[in-house]
Structure formats: structure tokens, C-alpha cells
Tab-separated table of C-alpha atoms in Angstrom:
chain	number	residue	atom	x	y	z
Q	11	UNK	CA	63.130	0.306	-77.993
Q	12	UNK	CA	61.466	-2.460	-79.084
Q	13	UNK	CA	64.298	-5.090	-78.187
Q	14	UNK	CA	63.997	-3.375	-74.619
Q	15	UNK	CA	60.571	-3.971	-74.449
Q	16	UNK	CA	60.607	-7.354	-75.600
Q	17	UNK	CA	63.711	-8.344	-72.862
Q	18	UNK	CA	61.775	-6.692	-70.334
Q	19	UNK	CA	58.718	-8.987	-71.237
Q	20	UNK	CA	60.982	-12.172	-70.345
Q	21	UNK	CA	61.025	-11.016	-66.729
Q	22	UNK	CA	59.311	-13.240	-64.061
Q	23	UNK	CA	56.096	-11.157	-62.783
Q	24	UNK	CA	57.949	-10.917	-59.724
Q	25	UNK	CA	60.977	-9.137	-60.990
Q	26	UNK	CA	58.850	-6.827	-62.827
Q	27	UNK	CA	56.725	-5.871	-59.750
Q	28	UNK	CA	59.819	-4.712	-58.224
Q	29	UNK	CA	60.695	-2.877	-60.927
Q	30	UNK	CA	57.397	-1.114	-61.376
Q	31	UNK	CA	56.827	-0.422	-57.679
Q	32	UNK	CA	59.353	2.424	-58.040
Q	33	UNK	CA	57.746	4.243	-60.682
Q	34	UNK	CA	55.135	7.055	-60.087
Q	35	UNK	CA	51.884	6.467	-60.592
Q	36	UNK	CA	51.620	8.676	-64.461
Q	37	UNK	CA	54.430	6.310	-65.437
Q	38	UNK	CA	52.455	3.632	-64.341
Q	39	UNK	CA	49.405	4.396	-66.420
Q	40	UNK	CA	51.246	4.173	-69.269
Q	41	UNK	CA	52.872	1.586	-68.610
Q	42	UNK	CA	49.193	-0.400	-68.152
Q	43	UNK	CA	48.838	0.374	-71.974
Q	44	UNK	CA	52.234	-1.591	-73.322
Q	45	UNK	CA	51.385	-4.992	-72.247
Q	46	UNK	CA	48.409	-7.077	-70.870
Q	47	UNK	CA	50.713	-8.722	-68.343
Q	48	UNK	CA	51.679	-5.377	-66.792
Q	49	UNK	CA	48.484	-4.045	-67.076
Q	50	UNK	CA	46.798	-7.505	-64.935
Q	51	UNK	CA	49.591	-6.422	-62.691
Q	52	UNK	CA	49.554	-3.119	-61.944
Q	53	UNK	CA	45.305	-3.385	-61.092
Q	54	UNK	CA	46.646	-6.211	-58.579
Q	55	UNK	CA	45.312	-5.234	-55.027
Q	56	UNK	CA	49.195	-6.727	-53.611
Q	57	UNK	CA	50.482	-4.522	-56.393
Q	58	UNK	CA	48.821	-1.802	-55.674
Q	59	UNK	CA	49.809	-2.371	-51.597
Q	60	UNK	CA	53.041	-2.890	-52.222
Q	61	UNK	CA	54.029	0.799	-54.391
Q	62	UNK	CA	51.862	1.990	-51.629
Q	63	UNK	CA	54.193	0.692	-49.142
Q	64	UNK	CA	57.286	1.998	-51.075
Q	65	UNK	CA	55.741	5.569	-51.665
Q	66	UNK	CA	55.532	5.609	-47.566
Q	67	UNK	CA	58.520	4.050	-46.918
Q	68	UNK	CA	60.520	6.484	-48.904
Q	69	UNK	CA	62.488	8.522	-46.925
Q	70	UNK	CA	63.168	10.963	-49.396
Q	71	UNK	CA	59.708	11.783	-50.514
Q	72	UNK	CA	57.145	10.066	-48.086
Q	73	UNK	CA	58.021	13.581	-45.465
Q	74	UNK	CA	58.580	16.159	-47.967
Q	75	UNK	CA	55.666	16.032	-50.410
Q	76	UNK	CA	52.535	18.380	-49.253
Q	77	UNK	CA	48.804	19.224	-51.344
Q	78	UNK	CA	47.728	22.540	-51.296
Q	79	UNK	CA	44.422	23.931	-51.515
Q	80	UNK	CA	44.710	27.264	-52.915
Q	81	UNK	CA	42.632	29.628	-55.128
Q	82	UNK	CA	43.916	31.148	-58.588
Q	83	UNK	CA	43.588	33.689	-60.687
Q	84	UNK	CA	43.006	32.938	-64.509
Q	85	UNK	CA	42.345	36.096	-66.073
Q	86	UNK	CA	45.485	37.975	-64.665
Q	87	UNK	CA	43.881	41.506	-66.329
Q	88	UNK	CA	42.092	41.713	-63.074
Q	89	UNK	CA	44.941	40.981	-60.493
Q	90	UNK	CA	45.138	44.787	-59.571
Q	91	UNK	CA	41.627	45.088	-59.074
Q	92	UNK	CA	41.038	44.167	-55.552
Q	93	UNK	CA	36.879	44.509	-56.212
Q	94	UNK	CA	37.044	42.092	-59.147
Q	95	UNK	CA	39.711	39.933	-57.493
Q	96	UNK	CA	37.095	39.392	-54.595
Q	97	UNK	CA	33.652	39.659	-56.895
Q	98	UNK	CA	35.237	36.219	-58.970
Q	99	UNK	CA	35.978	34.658	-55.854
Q	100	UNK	CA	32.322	34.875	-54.649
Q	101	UNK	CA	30.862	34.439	-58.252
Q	102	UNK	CA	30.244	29.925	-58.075
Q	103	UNK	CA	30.289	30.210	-61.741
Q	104	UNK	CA	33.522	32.598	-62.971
Q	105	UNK	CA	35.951	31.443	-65.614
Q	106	UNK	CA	38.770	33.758	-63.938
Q	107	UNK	CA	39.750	32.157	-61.430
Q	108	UNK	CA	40.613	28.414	-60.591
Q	109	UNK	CA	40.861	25.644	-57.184
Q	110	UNK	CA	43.804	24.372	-57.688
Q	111	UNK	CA	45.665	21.000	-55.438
Q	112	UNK	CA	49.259	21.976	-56.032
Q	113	UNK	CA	51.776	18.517	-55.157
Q	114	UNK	CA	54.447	19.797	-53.907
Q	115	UNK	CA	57.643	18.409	-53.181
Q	116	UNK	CA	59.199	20.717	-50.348
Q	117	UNK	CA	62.586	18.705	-50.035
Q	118	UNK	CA	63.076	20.948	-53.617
Q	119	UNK	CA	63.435	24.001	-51.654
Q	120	UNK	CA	66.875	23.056	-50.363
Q	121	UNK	CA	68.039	23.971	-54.310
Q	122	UNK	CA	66.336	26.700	-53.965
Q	123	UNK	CA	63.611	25.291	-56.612
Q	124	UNK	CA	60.024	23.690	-56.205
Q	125	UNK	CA	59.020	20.442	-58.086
Q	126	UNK	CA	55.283	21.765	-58.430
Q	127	UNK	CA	52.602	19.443	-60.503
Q	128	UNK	CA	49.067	21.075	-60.367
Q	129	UNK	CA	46.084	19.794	-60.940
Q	130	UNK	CA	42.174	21.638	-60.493
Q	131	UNK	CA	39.858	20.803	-58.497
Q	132	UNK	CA	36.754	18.143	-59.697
Q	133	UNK	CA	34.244	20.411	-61.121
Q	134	UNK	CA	31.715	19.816	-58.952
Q	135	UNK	CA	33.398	21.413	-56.567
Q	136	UNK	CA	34.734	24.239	-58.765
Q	137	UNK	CA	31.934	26.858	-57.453
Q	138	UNK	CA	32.790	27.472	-53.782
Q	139	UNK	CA	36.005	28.936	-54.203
Q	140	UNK	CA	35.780	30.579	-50.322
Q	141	UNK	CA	34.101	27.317	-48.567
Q	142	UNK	CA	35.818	24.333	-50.436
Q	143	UNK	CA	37.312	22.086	-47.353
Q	144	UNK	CA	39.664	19.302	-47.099
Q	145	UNK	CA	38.450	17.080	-44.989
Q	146	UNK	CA	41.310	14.520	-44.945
Q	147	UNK	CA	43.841	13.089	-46.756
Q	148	UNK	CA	45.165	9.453	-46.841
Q	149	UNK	CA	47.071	7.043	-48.928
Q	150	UNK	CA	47.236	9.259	-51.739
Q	151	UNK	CA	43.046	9.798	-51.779
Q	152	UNK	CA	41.609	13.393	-50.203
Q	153	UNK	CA	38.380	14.164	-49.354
Q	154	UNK	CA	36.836	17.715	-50.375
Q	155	UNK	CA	33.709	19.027	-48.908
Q	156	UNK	CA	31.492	22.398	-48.776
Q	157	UNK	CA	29.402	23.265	-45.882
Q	158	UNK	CA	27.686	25.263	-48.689
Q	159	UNK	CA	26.189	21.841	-50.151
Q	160	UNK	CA	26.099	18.035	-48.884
Q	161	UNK	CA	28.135	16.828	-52.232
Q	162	UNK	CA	31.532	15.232	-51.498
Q	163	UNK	CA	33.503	14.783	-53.702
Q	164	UNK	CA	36.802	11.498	-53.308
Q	165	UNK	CA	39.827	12.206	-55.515
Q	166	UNK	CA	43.669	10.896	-56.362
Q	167	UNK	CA	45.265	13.578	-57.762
Q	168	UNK	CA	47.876	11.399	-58.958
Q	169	UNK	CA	45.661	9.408	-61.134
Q	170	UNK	CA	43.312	12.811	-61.973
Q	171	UNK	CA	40.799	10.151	-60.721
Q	172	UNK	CA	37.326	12.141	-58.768
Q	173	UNK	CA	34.456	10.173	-57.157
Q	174	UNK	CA	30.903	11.808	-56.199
Q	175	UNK	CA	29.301	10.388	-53.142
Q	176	UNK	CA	26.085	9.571	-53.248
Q	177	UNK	CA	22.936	11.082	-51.613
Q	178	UNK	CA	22.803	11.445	-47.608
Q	179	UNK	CA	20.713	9.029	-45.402
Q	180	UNK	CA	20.370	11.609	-42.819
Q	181	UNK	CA	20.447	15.629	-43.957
Q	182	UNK	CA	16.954	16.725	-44.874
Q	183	UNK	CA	15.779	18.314	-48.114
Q	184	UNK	CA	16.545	22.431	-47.830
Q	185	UNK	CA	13.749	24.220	-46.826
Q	186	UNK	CA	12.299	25.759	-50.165
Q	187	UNK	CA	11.183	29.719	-49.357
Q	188	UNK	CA	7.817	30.954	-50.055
Q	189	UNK	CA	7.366	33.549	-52.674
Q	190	UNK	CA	6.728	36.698	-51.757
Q	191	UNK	CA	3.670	38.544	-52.758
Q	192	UNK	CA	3.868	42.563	-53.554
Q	193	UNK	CA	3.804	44.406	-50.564
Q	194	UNK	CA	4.141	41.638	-48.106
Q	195	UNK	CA	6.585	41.929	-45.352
Q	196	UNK	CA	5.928	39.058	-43.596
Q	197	UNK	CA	8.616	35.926	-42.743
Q	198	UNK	CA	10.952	34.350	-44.608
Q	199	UNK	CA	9.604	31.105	-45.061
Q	200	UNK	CA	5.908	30.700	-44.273
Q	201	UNK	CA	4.633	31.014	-40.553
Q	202	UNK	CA	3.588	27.327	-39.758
Q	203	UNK	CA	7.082	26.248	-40.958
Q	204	UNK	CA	9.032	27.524	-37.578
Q	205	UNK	CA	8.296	23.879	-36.041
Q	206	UNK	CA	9.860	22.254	-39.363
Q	207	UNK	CA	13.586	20.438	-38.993
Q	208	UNK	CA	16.519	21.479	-40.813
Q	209	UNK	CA	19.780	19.605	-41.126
Q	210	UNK	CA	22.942	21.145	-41.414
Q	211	UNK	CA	26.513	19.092	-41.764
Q	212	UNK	CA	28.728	20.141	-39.303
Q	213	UNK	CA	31.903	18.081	-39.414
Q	214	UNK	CA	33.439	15.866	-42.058
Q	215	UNK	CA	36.174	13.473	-41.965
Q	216	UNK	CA	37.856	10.925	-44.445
Q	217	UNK	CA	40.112	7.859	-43.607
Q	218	UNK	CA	41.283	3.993	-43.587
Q	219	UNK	CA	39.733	1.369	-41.286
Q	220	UNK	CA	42.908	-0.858	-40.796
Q	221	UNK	CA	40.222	-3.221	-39.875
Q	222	UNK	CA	37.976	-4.069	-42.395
Q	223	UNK	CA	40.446	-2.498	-45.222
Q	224	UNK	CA	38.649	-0.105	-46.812
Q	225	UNK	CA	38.468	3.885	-46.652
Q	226	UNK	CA	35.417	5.663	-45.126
Q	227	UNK	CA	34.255	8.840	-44.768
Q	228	UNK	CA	32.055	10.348	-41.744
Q	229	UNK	CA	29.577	13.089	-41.569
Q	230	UNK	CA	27.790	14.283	-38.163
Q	231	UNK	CA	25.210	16.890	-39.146
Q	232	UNK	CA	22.887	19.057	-36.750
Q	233	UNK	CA	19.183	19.683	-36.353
Q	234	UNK	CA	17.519	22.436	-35.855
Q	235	UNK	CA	13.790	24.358	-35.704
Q	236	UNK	CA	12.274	27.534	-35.188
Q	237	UNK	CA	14.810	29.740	-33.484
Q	238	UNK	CA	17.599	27.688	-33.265
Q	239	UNK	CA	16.064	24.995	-31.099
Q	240	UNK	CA	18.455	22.209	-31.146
Q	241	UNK	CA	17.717	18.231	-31.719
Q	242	UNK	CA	19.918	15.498	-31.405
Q	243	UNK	CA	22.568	15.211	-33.816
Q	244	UNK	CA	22.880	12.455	-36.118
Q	245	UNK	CA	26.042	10.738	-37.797
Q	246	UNK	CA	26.860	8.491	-41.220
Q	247	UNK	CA	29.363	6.265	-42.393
Q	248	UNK	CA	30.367	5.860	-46.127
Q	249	UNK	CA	31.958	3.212	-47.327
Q	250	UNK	CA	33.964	3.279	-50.281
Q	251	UNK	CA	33.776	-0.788	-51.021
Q	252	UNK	CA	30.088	-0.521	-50.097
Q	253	UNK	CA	29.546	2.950	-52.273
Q	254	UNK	CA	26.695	3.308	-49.393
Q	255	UNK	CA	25.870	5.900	-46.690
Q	256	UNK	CA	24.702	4.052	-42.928
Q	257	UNK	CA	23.473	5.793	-39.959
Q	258	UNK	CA	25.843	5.143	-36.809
Q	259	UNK	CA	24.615	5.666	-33.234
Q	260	UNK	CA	26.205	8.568	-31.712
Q	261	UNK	CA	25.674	9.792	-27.840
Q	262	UNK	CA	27.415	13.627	-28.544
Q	263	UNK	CA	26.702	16.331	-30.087
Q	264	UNK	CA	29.729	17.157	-32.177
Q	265	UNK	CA	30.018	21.025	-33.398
Q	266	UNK	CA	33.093	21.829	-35.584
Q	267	UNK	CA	35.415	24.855	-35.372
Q	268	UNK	CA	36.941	27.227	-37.336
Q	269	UNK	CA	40.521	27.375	-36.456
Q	270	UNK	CA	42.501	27.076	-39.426
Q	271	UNK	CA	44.016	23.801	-40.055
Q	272	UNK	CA	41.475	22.278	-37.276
Q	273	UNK	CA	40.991	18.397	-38.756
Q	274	UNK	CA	43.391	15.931	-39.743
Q	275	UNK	CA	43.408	11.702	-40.013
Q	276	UNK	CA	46.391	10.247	-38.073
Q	277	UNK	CA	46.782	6.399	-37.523
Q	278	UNK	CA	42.899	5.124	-38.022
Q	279	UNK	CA	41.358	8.337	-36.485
Q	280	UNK	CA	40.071	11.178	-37.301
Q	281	UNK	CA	40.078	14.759	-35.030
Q	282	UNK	CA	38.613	18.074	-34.900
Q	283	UNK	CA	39.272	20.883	-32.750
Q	284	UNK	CA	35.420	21.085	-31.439
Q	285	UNK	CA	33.462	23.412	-29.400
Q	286	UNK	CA	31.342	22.145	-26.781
Q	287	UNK	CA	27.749	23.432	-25.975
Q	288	UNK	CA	29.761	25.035	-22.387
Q	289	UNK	CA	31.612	26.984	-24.612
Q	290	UNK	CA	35.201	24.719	-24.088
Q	291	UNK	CA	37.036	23.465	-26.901
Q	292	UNK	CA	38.413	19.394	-26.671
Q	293	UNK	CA	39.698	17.345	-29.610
Q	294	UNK	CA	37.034	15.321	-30.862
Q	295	UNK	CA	38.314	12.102	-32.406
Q	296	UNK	CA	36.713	9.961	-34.506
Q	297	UNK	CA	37.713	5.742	-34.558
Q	298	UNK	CA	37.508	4.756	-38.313
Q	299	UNK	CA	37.332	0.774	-36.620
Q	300	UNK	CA	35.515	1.313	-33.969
Q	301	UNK	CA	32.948	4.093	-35.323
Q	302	UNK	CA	32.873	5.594	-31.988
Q	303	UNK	CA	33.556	9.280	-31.244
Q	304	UNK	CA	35.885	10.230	-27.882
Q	305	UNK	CA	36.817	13.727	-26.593
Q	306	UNK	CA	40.172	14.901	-25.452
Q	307	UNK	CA	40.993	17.554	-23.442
Q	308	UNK	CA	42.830	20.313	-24.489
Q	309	UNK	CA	46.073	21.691	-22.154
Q	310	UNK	CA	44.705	22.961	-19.175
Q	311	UNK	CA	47.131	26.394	-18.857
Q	312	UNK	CA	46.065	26.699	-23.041
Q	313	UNK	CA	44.882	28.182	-25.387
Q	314	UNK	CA	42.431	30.722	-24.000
Q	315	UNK	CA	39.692	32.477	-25.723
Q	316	UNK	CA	41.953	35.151	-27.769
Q	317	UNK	CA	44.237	32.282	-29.073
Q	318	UNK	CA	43.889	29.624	-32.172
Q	319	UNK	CA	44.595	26.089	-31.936
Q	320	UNK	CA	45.461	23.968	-34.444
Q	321	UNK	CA	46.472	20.566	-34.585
Q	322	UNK	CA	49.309	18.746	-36.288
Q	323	UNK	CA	51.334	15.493	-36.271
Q	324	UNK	CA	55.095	16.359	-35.050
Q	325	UNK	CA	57.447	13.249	-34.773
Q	326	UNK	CA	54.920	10.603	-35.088
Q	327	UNK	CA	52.693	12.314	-31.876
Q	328	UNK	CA	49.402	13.957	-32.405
Q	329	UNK	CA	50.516	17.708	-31.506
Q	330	UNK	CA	48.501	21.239	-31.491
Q	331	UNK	CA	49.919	24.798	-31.982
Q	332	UNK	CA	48.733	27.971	-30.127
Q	333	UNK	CA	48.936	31.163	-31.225
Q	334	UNK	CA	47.358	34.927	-30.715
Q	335	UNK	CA	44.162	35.707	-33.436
Q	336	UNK	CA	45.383	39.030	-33.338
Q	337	UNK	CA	47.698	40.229	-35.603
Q	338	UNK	CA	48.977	43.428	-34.223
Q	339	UNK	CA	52.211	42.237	-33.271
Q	340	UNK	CA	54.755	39.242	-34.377
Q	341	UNK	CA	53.566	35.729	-33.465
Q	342	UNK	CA	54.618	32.803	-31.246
Q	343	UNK	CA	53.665	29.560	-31.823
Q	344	UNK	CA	53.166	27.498	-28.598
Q	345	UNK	CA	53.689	23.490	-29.854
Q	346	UNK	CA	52.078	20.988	-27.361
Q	347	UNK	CA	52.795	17.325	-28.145
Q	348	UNK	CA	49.942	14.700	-26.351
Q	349	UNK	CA	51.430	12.143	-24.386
Q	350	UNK	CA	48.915	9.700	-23.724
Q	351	UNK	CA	47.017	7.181	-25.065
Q	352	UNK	CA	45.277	9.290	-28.176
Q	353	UNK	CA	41.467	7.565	-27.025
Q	354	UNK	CA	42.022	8.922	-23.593
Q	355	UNK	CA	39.448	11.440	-22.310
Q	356	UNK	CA	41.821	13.627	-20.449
Q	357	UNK	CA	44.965	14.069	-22.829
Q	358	UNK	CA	48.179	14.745	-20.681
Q	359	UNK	CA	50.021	17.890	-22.899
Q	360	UNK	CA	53.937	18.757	-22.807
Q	361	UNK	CA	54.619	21.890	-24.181
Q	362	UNK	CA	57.574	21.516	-25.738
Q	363	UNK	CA	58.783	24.293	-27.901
Q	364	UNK	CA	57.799	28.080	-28.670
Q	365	UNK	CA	58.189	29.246	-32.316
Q	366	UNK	CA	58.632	32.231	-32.832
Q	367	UNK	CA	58.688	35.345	-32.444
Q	368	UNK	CA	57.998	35.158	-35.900
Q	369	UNK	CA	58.040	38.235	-38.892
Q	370	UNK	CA	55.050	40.208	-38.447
Q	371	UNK	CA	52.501	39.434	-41.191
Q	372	UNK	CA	52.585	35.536	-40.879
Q	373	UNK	CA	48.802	34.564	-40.037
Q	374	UNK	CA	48.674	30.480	-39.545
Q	375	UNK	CA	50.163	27.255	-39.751
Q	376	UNK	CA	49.585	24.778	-42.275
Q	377	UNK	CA	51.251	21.622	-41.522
Q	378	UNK	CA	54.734	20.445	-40.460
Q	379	UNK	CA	57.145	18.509	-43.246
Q	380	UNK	CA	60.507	16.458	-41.935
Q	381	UNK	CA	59.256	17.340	-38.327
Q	382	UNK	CA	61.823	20.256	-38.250
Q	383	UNK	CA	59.868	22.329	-41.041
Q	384	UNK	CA	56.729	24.291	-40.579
Q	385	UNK	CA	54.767	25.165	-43.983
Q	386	UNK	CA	52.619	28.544	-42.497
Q	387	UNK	CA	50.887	31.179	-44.507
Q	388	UNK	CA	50.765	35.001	-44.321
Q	389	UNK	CA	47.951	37.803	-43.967
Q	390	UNK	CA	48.323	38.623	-47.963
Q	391	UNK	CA	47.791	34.513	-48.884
Q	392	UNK	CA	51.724	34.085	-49.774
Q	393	UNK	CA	52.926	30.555	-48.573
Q	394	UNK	CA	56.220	30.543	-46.493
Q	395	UNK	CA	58.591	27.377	-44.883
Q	396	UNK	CA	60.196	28.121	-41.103
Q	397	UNK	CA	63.029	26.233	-40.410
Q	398	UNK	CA	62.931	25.107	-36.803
Q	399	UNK	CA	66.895	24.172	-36.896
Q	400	UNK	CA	67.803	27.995	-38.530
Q	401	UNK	CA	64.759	29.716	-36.711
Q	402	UNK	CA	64.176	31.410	-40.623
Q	403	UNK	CA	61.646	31.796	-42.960
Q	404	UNK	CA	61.991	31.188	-46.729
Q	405	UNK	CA	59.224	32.326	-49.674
Q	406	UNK	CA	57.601	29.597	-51.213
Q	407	UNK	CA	56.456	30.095	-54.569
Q	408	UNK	CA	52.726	29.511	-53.635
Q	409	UNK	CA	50.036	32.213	-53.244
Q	410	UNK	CA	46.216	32.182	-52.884
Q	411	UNK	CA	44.077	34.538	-53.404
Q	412	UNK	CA	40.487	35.374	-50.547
Q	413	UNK	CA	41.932	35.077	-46.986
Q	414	UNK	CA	44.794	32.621	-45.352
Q	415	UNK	CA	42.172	30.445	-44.180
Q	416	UNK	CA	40.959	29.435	-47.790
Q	417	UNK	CA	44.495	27.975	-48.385
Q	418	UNK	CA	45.202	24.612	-46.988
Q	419	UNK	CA	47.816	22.009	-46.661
Q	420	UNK	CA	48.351	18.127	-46.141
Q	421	UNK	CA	50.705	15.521	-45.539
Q	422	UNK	CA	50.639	13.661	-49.198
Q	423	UNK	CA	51.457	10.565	-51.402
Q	424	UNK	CA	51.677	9.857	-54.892
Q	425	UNK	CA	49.490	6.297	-55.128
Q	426	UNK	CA	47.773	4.462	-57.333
Q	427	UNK	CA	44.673	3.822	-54.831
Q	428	UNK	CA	42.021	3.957	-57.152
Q	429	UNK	CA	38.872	4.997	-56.505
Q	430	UNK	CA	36.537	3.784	-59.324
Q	431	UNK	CA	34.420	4.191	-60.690
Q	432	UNK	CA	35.212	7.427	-61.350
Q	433	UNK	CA	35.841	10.182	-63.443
Q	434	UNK	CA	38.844	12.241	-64.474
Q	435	UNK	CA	39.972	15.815	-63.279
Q	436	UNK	CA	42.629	18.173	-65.072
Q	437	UNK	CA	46.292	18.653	-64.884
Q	438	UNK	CA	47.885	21.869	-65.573
């Protein structure tokens, strides 16, 4: 081993970045540790670029590995018990059950397998088991977020690195309720407080500025008073090289959705399914660049008011699927691929392809893998792949536990994208 390790020292630094770009990012780590050289290396921005590069480039891996968002149990003496199940899922601070973001590499299914590597979720983010959100995912780094709390929280699974944001520059200290006296049955919060503001985030989106180079996360939040008097919105920037919040100017009033699987980051943007104060949904898209916001229509014969929309990426195209909320009958997925130039105001839709009718019981799409491979998930949390070539469904050996729309999925890398300083999250 040694005489290996001393031959391998001899290598130019350029031979040796070649060889190291191929190795995943735990290998690397260690690696950091044998030698000074490799570790200067290896922290090298171009380093760092270039295994980047090769991760994506990889046609093997770069369209078959997904992260999953998916709740756990711990104590399995209380898997039968549906009240317990749900009491530990709404209890912030149980020990029997876990957040986990599963890596997994789909293209493992074709031998009937699953290369799985599991890792929980940062603890500060480890109490809202039913409202913990990713908010995007890009070179390797995701963004998690609760609408129950304004923390968010930057991670690389990869390296088990985590990152806290700091402090907002716009959302407003909660409103602190008045203490009740014995007997009293007057307001919530005291009387001459119904003129007093209170913020609440409303969407939340993480990506790269191809620009200026650096990754960025974006936060509109809402105002409100009294009885649900609104005020203008307000939006902020972070900056990851900056480690800063800034207020942007904004001239909309973004509102999120709840669709399931209703945000994603595609090529420098970010978009939302949104609802609009007349009641219409658009895609609301978000130029990491730019820091603007634009609206696209949504297909003008779909989806109506009893149907979902999500949105997806299908062969390199921003794309939605449309499907019934009800459940009362098997499903079929409408997929509409955009056209036009993603900024445009009015997006021009082509429906291309109906999935489906599929087995009764599956409740939503997650995200599409290899473009002819849907990951979706059913009523009872189980994860399942449809084949868009075979027109079949196969088990994946995945389940969550609440409802389908606490599990999540997203297109993923392994990198070595650091995000320090930071701190370290488990493997399991």
C-alpha cells in the first residue's frame, strides 16, 4: 500500500486531478487526509468545477440518481398503531421517528435492487416532520424550509455538510399573545393589536446565478393586519458568498400553492405553480441573474379547478402534469411540455402524452428520471417507478409515513460543493 501511495505521489497534479475527478465525494474526503498535495487540490475551486462537471456529464448516473424526502419510523413497536404512528409525527420533539434524504440511484432497479445511502435531516429541521419543504435542489446542495418557522437550513448530503441561514431582513417578529386572565373571554391577542403587521413567508426557492457564480436563495413573504387585510408583499435575496439577506424590489404579489411537487430550479430559474388574487393559477418564475419575477400562463383547455398540476422537467423542456384530486377512480396523467421562450408571459403548451390509466391507489407524481421513467407515490406513502416505454409500475423499496404529500423527490448529484462554514449531519 504504501509503495502505491508513494507512486501515486510522483504524478503531475494534473494527472492526479483526472484521476480524482472520478471518485465520489466520501472517497474524496478521505482522500484530503493522505496527502497535503491532494488535499490543496481537492479544495481547488477548478477542482471542485471540474468533478462537478463529470458528476453531470455522466450518463450513467447524472439521470438516474433522485433525493427523497420521506418520514421514518424509529421505534417500529408502534408501526401498527395508526394513533401513535400519527401522534409522533405531530410531536416536533419525538425520538421515534426520523426525516430522512434517501440518495437513490434508480438505474439499480433494472437488477431488480436499489443502491440506497441515507442520511437525516439537519437537526434543526428535525421537528416539523409534516411541514419540512424542499425548496430546490442544485449542484449537489438542497434547500429545506418550514412555513412553520423562517429558519432555512443549506445542505450537501454527500459531504453530511448543513448551513443555517441567518436572520430575515424582512419577516417581522411573531406576534407574542396576551395572557389570559380567569374568566376572560375576550380576543386572542389584545384589542388595539388588530392594526399591527404580520409577516408570513409564502414561497421559497434555492439556485445558481450563472452570472455572478454563486448560489442564492429567495424568499417572498406576505403582510397582513386585522382581518386579513393585505399589504404589499416583500422579497429577499441570500447570498451564499455574501452569507447576507438583501431586500429586492418586487411589483407582484406572489402566493404559493399546494400542489404536490409545485417548485423546482431548472436552468438559472426558479418556478412555482402560484395562485393569483383572481383565483387563476400561472407559473411564477423566478430569474436567479436577473432577480426579477415573470408569470406564465398555464394551458388554456387545463387543468381546471378539480385537477392538480405539477411541474417537471421532461427532455430538457420545462413540462407540467395534470391529473384528477379525486381519488375515486384510476388516474391519468395529462403531460404538457412549454414551447416557448420559458420568460414569456403567455407560455404556448403541447400536450403531448396521457399516462395512464394508472392502478387505482397511486396519488401524485414526484419527478421524472431518464425522461421515460416517472418516480410517483401512492395514497398509503409507498414509492412506485412507471415505465413510460412498458406502460408498468414497479415497487420501490421506499415508504413514508403522514400523507403522499410529505414525501418528496429531486433530480440529484453527488458533489463536493461545499457550503462552509458549516456543520455536519448523520449518515445511516
Amino acid at each position: 500500500m504504501m509503495r502505491e501511495m508513494a507512486t501515486l505521489s510522483k504524478f503531475s497534479e494534473d494527472m492526479m486531478g483526472n484521476i480524482l475527478s472520478r471518485l465520489p465525494p466520501k472517497s474524496l474526503m478521505r482522500f484530503r487526509c493522505v496527502l497535503k498535495s491532494w488535499h490543496d487540490l481537492i479544495d481547488k475551486p477548478s477542482f471542485v468545477d471540474h468533478h462537478l462537471s463529470i458528476s453531470m456529464d455522466n450518463k450513467v448516473t447524472s439521470s438516474t440518481y433522485v433525493l427523497l424526502k420521506h418520514n421514518v419510523l424509529t421505534d417500529p413497536s408502534i408501526k401498527d398503531d395508526e394513533k401513535a404512528v400519527r401522534a409522533t409525527l405531530f410531536n416536533p420533539d419525538s425520538n421515534q421517528r426520523d426525516i430522512l434524504l434517501s440518495s437513490l440511484n434508480l438505474g439499480s432497479l433494472v437488477d431488480d435492487g436499489l443502491e440506497i445511502e441515507n442520511h437525516v435531516v439537519p437537526p434543526p429541521m428535525r421537528g416539523y416532520a409534516l411541514s419540512l419543504e424542499i425548496s430546490g435542489s442544485c449542484d449537489g446542495l438542497i434547500c429545506l424550509n418550514t412555513f412553520n418557522s423562517e429558519d432555512i437550513v443549506l445542505c450537501n448530503p454527500a459531504l453530511e455538510e448543513y448551513r443555517v441561514l441567518p436572520k430575515s431582513c424582512i419577516l417581522l417578529p411573531p406576534r407574542v399573545p396576551r395572557q389570559f386572565e380567569e374568566n376572560e373571554d375576550d380576543d386572542y391577542y389584545e384589542e388595539d393589536d388588530d392594526d399591527e403587521i404580520e409577516s408570513n413567508p409564502k414561497c421559497v426557492g434555492f439556485g445558481y446565478d450563472p452570472n455572478s457564480k454563486d448560489y442564492k436563495v429567495v424568499r417572498a413573504a406576505q403582510f397582513v393586519s386585522g382581518v386579513f387585510t393585505q399589504h404589499p408583499s416583500k422579497v429577499e435575496v441570500y447570498s451564499l458568498a455574501a452569507d447576507t439577506w438583501r431586500e429586492v424590489p418586487v411589483d407582484i404579489q406572489p402566493h404559493g400553492s399546494l400542489n404536490p411537487s409545485y417548485q423546482m430550479y431548472f436552468k438559472g430559474f426558479f418556478y412555482w405553480i402560484a395562485y393569483w388574487t383572481e383565483e387563476r393559477n400561472v407559473i411564477l418564475s423566478f430569474d436567479m441573474s436577473e432577480e426579477v419575477f415573470h408569470d406564465i400562463a398555464l394551458p388554456e383547455s387545463g387543468p381546471d379547478a378539480y385537477e392538480y398540476t405539477s411541474i417537471a422537467v421532461w427532455k430538457d423542456s420545462l413540462a407540467l402534469l395534470t391529473y384528477p384530486v379525486e381519488n375515486e377512480a384510476p388516474k391519468t396523467l395529462d403531460l404538457w411540455v412549454l414551447d416557448e421562450d420559458l420568460k414569456g408571459a403567455k407560455g404556448l403548451w403541447t400536450k403531448h402524452l396521457a399516462i395512464g390509466p394508472l392502478e387505482k391507489g397511486v396519488e401524485a407524481p414526484l419527478v421524472f428520471w431518464k425522461d421515460k421513467e416517472l418516480l410517483m407515490v401512492t395514497t398509503n406513502g409507498d414509492v412506485v417507478n412507471y415505465s413510460l416505454d412498458t406502460q408498468k409500475l414497479k415497487h420501490v423499496p421506499r415508504h413514508g409515513l403522514g400523507e403522499p404529500t410529505n414525501i418528496q423527490a429531486v433530480p440529484y448529484v453527488n458533489s463536493i460543493v461545499s457550503i462552509k462554514p458549516g456543520n455536519k449531519i448523520e449518515s445511516i
